[in-house]
mmCIF file of C-alpha atoms in Angstrom:
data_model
loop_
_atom_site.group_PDB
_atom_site.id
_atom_site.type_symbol
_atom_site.label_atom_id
_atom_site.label_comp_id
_atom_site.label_asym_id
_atom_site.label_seq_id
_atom_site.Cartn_x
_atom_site.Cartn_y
_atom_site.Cartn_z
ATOM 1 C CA UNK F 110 16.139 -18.313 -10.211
ATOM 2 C CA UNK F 111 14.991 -14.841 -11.514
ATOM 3 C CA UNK F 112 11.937 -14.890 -14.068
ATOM 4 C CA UNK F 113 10.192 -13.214 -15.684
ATOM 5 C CA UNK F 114 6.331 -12.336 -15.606
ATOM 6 C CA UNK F 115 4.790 -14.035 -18.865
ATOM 7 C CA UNK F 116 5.826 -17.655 -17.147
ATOM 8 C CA UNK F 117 4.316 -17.720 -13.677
ATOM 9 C CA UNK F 118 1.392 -19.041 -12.721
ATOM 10 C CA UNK F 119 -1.055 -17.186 -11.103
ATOM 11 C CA UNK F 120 -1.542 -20.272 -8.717
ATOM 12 C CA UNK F 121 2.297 -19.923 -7.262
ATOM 13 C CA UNK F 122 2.047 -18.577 -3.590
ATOM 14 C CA UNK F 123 -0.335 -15.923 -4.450
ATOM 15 C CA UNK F 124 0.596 -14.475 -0.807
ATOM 16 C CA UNK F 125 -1.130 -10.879 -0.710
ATOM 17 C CA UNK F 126 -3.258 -8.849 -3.113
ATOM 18 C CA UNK F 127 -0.038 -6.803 -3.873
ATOM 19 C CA UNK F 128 2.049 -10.223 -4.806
ATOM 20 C CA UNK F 129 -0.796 -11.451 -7.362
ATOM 21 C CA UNK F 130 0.488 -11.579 -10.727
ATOM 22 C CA UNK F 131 -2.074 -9.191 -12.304
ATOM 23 C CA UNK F 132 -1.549 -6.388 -9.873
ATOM 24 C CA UNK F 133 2.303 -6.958 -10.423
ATOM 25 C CA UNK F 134 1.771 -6.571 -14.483
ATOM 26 C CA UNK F 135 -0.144 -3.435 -14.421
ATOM 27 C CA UNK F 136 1.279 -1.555 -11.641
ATOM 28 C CA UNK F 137 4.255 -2.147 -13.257
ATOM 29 C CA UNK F 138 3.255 -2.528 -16.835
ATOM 30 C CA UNK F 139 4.715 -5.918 -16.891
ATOM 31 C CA UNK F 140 8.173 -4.763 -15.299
ATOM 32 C CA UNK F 141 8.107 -6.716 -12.487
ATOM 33 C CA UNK F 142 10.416 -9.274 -11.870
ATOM 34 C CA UNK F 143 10.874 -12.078 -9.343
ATOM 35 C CA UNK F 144 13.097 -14.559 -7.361
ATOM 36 C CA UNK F 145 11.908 -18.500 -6.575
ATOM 37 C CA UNK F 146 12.895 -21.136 -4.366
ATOM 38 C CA UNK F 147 11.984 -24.355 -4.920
ATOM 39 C CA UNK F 148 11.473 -27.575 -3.430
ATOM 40 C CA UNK F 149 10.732 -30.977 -5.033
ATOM 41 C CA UNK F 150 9.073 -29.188 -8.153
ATOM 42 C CA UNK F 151 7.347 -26.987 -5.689
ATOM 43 C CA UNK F 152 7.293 -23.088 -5.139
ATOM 44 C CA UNK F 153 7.968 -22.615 -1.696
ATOM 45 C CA UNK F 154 9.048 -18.891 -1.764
ATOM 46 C CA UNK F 155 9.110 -16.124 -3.968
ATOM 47 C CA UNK F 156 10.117 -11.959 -3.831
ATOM 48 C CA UNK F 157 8.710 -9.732 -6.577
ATOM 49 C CA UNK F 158 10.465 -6.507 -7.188
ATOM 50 C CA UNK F 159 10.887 -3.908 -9.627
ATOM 51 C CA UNK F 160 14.150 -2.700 -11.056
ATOM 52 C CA UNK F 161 14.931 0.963 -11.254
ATOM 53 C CA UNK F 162 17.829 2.878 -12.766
ATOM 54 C CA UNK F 163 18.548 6.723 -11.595
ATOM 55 C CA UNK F 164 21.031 8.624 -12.147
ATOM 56 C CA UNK F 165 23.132 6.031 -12.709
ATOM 57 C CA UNK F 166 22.513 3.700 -9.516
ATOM 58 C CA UNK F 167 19.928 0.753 -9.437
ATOM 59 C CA UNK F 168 17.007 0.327 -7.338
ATOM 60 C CA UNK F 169 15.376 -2.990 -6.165
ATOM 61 C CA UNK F 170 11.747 -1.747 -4.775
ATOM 62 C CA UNK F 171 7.984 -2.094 -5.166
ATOM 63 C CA UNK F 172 6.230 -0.914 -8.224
ATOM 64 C CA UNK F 173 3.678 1.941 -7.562
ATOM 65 C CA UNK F 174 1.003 1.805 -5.695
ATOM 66 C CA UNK F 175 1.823 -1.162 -3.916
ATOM 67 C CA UNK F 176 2.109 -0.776 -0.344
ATOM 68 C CA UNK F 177 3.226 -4.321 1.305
ATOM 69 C CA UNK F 178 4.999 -6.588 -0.457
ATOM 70 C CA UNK F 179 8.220 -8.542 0.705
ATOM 71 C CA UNK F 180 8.729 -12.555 0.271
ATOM 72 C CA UNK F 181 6.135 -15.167 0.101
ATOM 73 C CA UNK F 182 6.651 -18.529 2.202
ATOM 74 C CA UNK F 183 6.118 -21.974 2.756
ATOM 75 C CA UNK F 184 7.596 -23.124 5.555
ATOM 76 C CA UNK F 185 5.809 -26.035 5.582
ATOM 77 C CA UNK F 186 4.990 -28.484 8.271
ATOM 78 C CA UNK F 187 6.498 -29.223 11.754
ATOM 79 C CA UNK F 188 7.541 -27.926 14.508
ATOM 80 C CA UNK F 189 7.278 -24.199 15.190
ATOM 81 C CA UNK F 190 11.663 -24.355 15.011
ATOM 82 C CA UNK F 191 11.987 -26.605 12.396
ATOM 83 C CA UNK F 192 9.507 -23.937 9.925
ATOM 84 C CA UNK F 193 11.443 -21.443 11.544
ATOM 85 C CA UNK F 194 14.722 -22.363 10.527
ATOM 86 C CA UNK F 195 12.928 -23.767 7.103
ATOM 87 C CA UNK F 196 11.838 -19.704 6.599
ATOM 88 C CA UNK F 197 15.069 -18.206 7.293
ATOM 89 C CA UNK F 198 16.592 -20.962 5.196
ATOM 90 C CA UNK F 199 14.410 -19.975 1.918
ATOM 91 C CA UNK F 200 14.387 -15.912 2.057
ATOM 92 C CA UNK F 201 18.377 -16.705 2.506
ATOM 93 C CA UNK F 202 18.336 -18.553 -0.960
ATOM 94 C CA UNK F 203 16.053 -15.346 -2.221
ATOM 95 C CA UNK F 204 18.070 -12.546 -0.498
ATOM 96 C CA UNK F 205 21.228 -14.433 -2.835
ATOM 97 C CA UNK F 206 19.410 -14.338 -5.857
ATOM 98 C CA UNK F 207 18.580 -10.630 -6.233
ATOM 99 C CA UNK F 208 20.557 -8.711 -9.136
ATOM 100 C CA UNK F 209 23.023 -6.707 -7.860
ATOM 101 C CA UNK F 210 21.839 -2.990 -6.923
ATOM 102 C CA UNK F 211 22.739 0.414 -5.041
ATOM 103 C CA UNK F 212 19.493 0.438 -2.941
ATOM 104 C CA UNK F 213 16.911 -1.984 -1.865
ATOM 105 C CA UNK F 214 13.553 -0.718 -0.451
ATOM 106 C CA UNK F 215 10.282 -2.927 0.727
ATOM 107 C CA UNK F 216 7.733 -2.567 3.276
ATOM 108 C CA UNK F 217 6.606 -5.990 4.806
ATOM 109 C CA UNK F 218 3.730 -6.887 6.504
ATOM 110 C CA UNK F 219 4.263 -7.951 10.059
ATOM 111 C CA UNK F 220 7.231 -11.038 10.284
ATOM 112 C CA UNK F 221 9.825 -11.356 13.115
ATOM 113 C CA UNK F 222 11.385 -13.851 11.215
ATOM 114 C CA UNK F 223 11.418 -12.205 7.581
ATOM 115 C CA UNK F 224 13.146 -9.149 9.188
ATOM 116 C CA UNK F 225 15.538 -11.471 10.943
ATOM 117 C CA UNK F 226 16.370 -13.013 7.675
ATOM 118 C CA UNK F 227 17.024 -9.874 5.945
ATOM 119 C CA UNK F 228 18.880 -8.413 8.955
ATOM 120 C CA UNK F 229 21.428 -10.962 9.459
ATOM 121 C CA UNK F 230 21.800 -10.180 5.762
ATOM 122 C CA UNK F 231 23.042 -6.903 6.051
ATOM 123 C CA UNK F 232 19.362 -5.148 5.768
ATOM 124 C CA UNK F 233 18.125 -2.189 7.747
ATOM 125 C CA UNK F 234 14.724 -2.451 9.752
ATOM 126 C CA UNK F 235 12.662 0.417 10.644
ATOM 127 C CA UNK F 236 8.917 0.371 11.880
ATOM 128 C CA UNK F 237 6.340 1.605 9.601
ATOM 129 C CA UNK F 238 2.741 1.526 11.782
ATOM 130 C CA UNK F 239 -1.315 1.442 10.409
ATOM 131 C CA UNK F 240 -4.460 0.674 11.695
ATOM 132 C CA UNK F 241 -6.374 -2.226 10.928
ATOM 133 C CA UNK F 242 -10.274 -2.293 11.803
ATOM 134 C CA UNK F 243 -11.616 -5.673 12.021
ATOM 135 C CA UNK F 244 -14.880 -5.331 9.550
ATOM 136 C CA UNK F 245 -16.066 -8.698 10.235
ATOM 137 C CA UNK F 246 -17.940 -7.478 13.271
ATOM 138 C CA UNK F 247 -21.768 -6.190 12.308
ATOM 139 C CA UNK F 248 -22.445 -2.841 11.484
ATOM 140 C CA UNK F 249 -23.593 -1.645 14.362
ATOM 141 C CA UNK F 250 -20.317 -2.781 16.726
ATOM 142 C CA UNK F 251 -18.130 -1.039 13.501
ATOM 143 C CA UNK F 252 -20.005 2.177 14.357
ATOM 144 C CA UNK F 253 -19.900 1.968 18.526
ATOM 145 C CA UNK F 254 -16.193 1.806 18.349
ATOM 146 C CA UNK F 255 -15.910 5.052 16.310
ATOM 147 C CA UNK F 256 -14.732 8.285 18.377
ATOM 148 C CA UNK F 257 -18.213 10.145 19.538
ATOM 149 C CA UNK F 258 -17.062 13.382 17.482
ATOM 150 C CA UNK F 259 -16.730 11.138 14.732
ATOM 151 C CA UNK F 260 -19.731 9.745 14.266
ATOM 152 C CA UNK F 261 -20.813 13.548 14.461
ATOM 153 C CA UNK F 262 -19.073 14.429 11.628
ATOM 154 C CA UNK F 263 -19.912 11.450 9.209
ATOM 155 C CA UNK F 264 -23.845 12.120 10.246
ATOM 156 C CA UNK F 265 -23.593 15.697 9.334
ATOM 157 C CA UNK F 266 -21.594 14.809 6.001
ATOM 158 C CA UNK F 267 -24.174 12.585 5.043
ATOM 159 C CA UNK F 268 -26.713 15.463 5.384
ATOM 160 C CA UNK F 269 -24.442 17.037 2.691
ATOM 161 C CA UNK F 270 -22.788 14.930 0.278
ATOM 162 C CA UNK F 271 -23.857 11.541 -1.958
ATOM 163 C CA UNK F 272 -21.431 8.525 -2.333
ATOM 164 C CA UNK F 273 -21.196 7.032 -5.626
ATOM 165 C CA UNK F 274 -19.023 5.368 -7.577
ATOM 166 C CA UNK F 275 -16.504 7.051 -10.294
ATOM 167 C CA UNK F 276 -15.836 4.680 -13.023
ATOM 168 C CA UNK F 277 -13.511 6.613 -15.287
ATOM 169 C CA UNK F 278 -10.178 6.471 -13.502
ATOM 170 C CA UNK F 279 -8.908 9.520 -15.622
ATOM 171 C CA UNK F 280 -11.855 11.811 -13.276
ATOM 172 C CA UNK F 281 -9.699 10.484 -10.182
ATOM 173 C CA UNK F 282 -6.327 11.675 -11.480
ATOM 174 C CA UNK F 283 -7.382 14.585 -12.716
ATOM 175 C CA UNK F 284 -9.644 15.424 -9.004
ATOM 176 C CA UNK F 285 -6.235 14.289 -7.237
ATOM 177 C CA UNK F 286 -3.886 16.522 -9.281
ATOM 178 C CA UNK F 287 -5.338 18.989 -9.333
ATOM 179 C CA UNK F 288 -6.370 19.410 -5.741
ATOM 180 C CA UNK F 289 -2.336 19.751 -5.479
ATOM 181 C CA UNK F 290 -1.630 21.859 -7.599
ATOM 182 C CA UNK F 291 -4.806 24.492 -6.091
ATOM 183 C CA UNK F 292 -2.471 23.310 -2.435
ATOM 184 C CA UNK F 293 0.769 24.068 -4.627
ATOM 185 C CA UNK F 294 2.360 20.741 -3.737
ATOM 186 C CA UNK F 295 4.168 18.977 -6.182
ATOM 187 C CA UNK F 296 2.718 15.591 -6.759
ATOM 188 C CA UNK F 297 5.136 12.316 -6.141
ATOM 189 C CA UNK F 298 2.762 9.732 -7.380
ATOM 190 C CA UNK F 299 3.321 8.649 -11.320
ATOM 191 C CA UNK F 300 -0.237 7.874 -12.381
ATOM 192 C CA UNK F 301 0.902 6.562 -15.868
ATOM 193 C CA UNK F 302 0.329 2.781 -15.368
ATOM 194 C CA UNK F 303 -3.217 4.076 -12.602
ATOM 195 C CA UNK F 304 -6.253 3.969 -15.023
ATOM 196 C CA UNK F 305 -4.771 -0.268 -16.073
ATOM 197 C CA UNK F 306 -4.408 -1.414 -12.448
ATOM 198 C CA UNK F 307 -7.808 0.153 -11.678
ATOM 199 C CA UNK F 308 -9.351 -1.615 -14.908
ATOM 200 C CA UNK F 309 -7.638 -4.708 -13.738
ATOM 201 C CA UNK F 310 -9.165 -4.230 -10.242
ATOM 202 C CA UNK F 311 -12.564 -3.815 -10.848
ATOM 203 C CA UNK F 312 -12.251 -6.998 -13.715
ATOM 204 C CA UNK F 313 -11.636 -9.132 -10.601
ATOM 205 C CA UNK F 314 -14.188 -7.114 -8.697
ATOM 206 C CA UNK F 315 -11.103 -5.802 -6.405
ATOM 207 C CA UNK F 316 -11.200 -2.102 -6.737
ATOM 208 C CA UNK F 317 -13.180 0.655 -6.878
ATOM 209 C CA UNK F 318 -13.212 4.165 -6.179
ATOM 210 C CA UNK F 319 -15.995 5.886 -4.216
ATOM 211 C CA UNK F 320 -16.297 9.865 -4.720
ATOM 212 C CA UNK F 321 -18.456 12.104 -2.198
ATOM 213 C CA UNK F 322 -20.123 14.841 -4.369
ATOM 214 C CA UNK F 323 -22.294 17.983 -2.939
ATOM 215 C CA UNK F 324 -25.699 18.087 -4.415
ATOM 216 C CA UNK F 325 -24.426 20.166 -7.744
ATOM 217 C CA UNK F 326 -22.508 16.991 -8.368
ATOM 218 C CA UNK F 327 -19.038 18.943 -7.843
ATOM 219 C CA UNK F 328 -16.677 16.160 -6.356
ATOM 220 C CA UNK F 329 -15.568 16.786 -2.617
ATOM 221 C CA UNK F 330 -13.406 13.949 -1.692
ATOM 222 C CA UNK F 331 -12.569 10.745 -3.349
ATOM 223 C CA UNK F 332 -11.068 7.274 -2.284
ATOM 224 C CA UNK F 333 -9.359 4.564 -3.890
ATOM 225 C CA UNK F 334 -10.276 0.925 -2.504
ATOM 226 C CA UNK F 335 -8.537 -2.279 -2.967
ATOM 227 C CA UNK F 336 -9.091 -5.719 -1.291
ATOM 228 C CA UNK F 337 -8.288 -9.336 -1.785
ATOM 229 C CA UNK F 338 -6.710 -12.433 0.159
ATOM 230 C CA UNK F 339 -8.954 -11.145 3.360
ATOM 231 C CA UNK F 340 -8.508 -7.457 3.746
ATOM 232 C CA UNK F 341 -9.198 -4.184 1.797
ATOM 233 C CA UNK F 342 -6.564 -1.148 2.021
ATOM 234 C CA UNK F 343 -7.031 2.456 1.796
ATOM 235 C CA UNK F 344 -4.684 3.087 -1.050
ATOM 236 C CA UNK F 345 -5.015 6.542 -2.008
ATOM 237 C CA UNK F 346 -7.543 9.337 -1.191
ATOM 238 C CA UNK F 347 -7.645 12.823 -2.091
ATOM 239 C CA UNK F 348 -10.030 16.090 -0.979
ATOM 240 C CA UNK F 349 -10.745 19.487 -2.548
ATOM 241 C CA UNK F 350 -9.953 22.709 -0.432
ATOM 242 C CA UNK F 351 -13.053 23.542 0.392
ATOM 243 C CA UNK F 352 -13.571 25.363 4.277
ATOM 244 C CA UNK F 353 -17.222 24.185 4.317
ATOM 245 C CA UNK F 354 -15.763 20.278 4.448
ATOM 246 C CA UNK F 355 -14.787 19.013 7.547
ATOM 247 C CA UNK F 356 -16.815 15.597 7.205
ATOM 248 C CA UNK F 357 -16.095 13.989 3.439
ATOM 249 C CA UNK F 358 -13.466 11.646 4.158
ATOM 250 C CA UNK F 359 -15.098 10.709 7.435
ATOM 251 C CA UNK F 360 -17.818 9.561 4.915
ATOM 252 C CA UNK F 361 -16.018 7.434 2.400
ATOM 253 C CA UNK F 362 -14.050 6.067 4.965
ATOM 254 C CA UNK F 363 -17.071 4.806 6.835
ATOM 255 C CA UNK F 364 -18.486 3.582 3.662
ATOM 256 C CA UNK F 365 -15.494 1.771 2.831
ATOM 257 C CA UNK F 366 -15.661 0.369 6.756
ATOM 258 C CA UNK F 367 -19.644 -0.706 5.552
ATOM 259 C CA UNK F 368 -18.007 -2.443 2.146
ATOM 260 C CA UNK F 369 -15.451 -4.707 3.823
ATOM 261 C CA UNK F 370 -18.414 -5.193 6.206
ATOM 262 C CA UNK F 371 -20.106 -6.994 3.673
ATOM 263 C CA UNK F 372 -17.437 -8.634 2.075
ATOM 264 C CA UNK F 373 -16.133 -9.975 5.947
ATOM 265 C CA UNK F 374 -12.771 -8.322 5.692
ATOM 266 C CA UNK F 375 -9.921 -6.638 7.300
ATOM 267 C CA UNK F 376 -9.676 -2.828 6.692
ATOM 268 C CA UNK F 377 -6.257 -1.530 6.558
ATOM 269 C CA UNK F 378 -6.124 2.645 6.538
ATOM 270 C CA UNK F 379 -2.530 2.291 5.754
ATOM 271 C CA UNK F 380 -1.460 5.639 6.436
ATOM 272 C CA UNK F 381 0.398 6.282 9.259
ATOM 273 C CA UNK F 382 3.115 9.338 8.612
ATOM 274 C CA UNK F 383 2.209 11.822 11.215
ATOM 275 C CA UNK F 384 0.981 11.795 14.677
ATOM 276 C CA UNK F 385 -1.809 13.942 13.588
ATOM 277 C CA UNK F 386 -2.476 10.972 10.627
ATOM 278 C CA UNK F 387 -2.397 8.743 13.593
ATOM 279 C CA UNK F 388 -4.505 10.619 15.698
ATOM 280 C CA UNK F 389 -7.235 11.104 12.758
ATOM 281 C CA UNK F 390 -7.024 7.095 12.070
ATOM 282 C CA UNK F 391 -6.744 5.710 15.719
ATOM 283 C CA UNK F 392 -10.936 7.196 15.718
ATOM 284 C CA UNK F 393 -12.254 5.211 13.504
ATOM 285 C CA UNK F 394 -11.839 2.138 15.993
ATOM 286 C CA UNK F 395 -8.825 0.461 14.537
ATOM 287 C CA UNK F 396 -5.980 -1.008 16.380
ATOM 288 C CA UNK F 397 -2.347 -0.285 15.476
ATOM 289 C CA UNK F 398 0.024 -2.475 13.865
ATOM 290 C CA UNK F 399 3.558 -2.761 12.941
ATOM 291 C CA UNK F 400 5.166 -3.560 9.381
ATOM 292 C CA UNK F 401 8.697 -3.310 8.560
ATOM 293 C CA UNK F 402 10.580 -1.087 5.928
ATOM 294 C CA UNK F 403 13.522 -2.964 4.944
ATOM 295 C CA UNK F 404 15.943 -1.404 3.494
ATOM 296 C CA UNK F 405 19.704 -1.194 1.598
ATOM 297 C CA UNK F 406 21.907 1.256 0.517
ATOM 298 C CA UNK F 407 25.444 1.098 -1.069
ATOM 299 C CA UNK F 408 27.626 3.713 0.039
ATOM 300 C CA UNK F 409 27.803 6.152 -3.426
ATOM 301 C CA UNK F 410 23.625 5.797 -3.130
ATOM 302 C CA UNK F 411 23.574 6.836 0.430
ATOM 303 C CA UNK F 412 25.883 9.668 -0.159
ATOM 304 C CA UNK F 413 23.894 10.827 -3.048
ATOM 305 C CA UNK F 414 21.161 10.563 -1.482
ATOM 306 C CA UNK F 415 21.726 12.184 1.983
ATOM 307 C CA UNK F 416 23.517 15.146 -0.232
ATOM 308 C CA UNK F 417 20.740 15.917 -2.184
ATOM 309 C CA UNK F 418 18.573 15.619 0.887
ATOM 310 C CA UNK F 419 20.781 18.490 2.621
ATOM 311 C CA UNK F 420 20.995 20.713 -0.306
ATOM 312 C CA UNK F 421 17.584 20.731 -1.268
ATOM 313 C CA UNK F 422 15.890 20.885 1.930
ATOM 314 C CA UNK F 423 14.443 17.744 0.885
ATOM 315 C CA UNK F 424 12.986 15.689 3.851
ATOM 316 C CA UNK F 425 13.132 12.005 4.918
ATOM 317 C CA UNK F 426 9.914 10.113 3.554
ATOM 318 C CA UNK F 427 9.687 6.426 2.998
ATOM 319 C CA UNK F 428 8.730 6.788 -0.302
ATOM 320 C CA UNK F 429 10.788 8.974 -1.624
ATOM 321 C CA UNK F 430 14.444 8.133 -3.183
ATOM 322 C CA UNK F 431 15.704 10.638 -5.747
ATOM 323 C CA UNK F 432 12.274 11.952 -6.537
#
């Protein structure tokens, strides 16, 4: 059945941070929607999406800034078959209630059998890869496994910058913007429903942002951190052009290794684009993993899109539809 947000429970198969009610609602001020399965009175799966409409097609994707989502399951007990076959069985029943659209577009966390589900169903699978450093370990393991020359540059960017805390989340958009526009790129992120979903975040103490400043307070880098249900993710991050910074990200991304340190979680850098992002990332000790992007298109949408793709020089990103 498809519902709508101001009747679920928060208690339903919360799944990730991304499929918790509350970070649905503001990332998408309350424009979310979702599909249910049940079972005896029971949730036992559920798919939150957003519904788009451009240019006359509609899109079935995530809202913004959420970068996993996908179904939520409970396969219950048995054996490892018979949950199997119970999985497959319930994101079937999801996959058949979703409103009709022109293109779907998800990334899921790791699942063979979610991405079997959706294949058989007509879906396309590609791999989508990130590094995960297990922060669980004590501090001084977390900093071992670092590359040498990194370690080098977060020592030296400590001699020059102070981490702190920015608690206005207009100061981040505004830092982030306009770094772009002094790089003359065009900015693809809509920031309009930003400065709610980092309210709601640091309400449930699940956000925060952490700047780097030199010692004139002028801001060099910032990051935006998330984290719930076991792991934190690097969600967005942004640095001024500045040739006498080589080191400020190092930084905040080795004091947001030191906060999921003391909160025991997972740190997911959640990044991976390039093979020079990779090669950055893969230093900071993290091991890669795989997600899924799973994907639809109708034939008019992939036409459109691929056309406007060759006539505007406009390259192939995951994110990026008609934008």
């Amino acid at each position: 059945m498809l519902l709508g947000a101001p009747t679920w429970p928060e208690t339903e198969l919360p799944g990730a941070l991304f499929h918790e009610h509350w970070w649905l609602a503001a990332a998408s001020n309350g424009q979310f929607q979702e599909v249910k399965v049940s079972n005896d009175g029971r949730v036992v799966g559920r798919l939150p999406f957003v519904v788009r409409r451009r240019l006359g097609f509609v899109e079935c994707c995530m809202p913004p800034f959420t970068h996993v989502l996908g179904p939520v399951i409970d396969a219950g007990v048995g054996k490892p078959q018979t949950q199997l076959l119970r999985r497959l069985s319930i994101i079937r029943e999801l996959i058949d209630q979703l409103p009709a659209f022109d293109f779907f577009h998800q990334a899921f966390p790791t699942s063979a059998a979610d991405g079997l589900a959706f294949q058989e169903q007509g879906f396309d699978l590609k791999p989508q890869y990130t590094f995960e450093i297990d922060c669980r370990h004590d501090e001084k393991t977390l900093w071992g496994a670092m590359h040498f020359k990194t370690r080098q540059h977060i020592r030296r960017a400590e001699e020059k910058f102070t981490v702190s805390n920015v608690d206005d989340p207009n100061v981040f958009i505004d830092f982030y913007l306009d770094n772009l526009r002094k790089r003359h790129v065009a900015s693809h992120t809509d920031f309009a429903n930003f400065p709610e979903l980092f309210r709601q975040s640091r309400a449930r103490d699940s956000g925060m942002i952490l700047s780097a400043r030199w010692p004139d307070g002028t801001p060099a880098a910032m990051v935006y951190l998330v984290w719930g249900h076991g792991r934190m993710y690097y969600l967005l991050s942004t640095r001024a052009a500045n040739i006498g910074d080589n080191g400020s990200i190092n930084l905040l991304i080795w004091s947001a290794i030191k906060h999921a340190n003391s909160r025991s979680l997972v740190f997911d850098l959640d990044g991976v684009s390039t093979s020079g992002t990779a090669r950055f990332l893969s230093c900071f000790g993290g091991s890669p993993k795989l997600r899924m992007i799973v994907s639809r298109a109708g034939l008019a949408y992939g036409a459109v899109r691929h056309a406007r793709r060759v006539l505007l020089w406009f390259p192939e990103r995951e994110t990026s539809n008609f934008t």
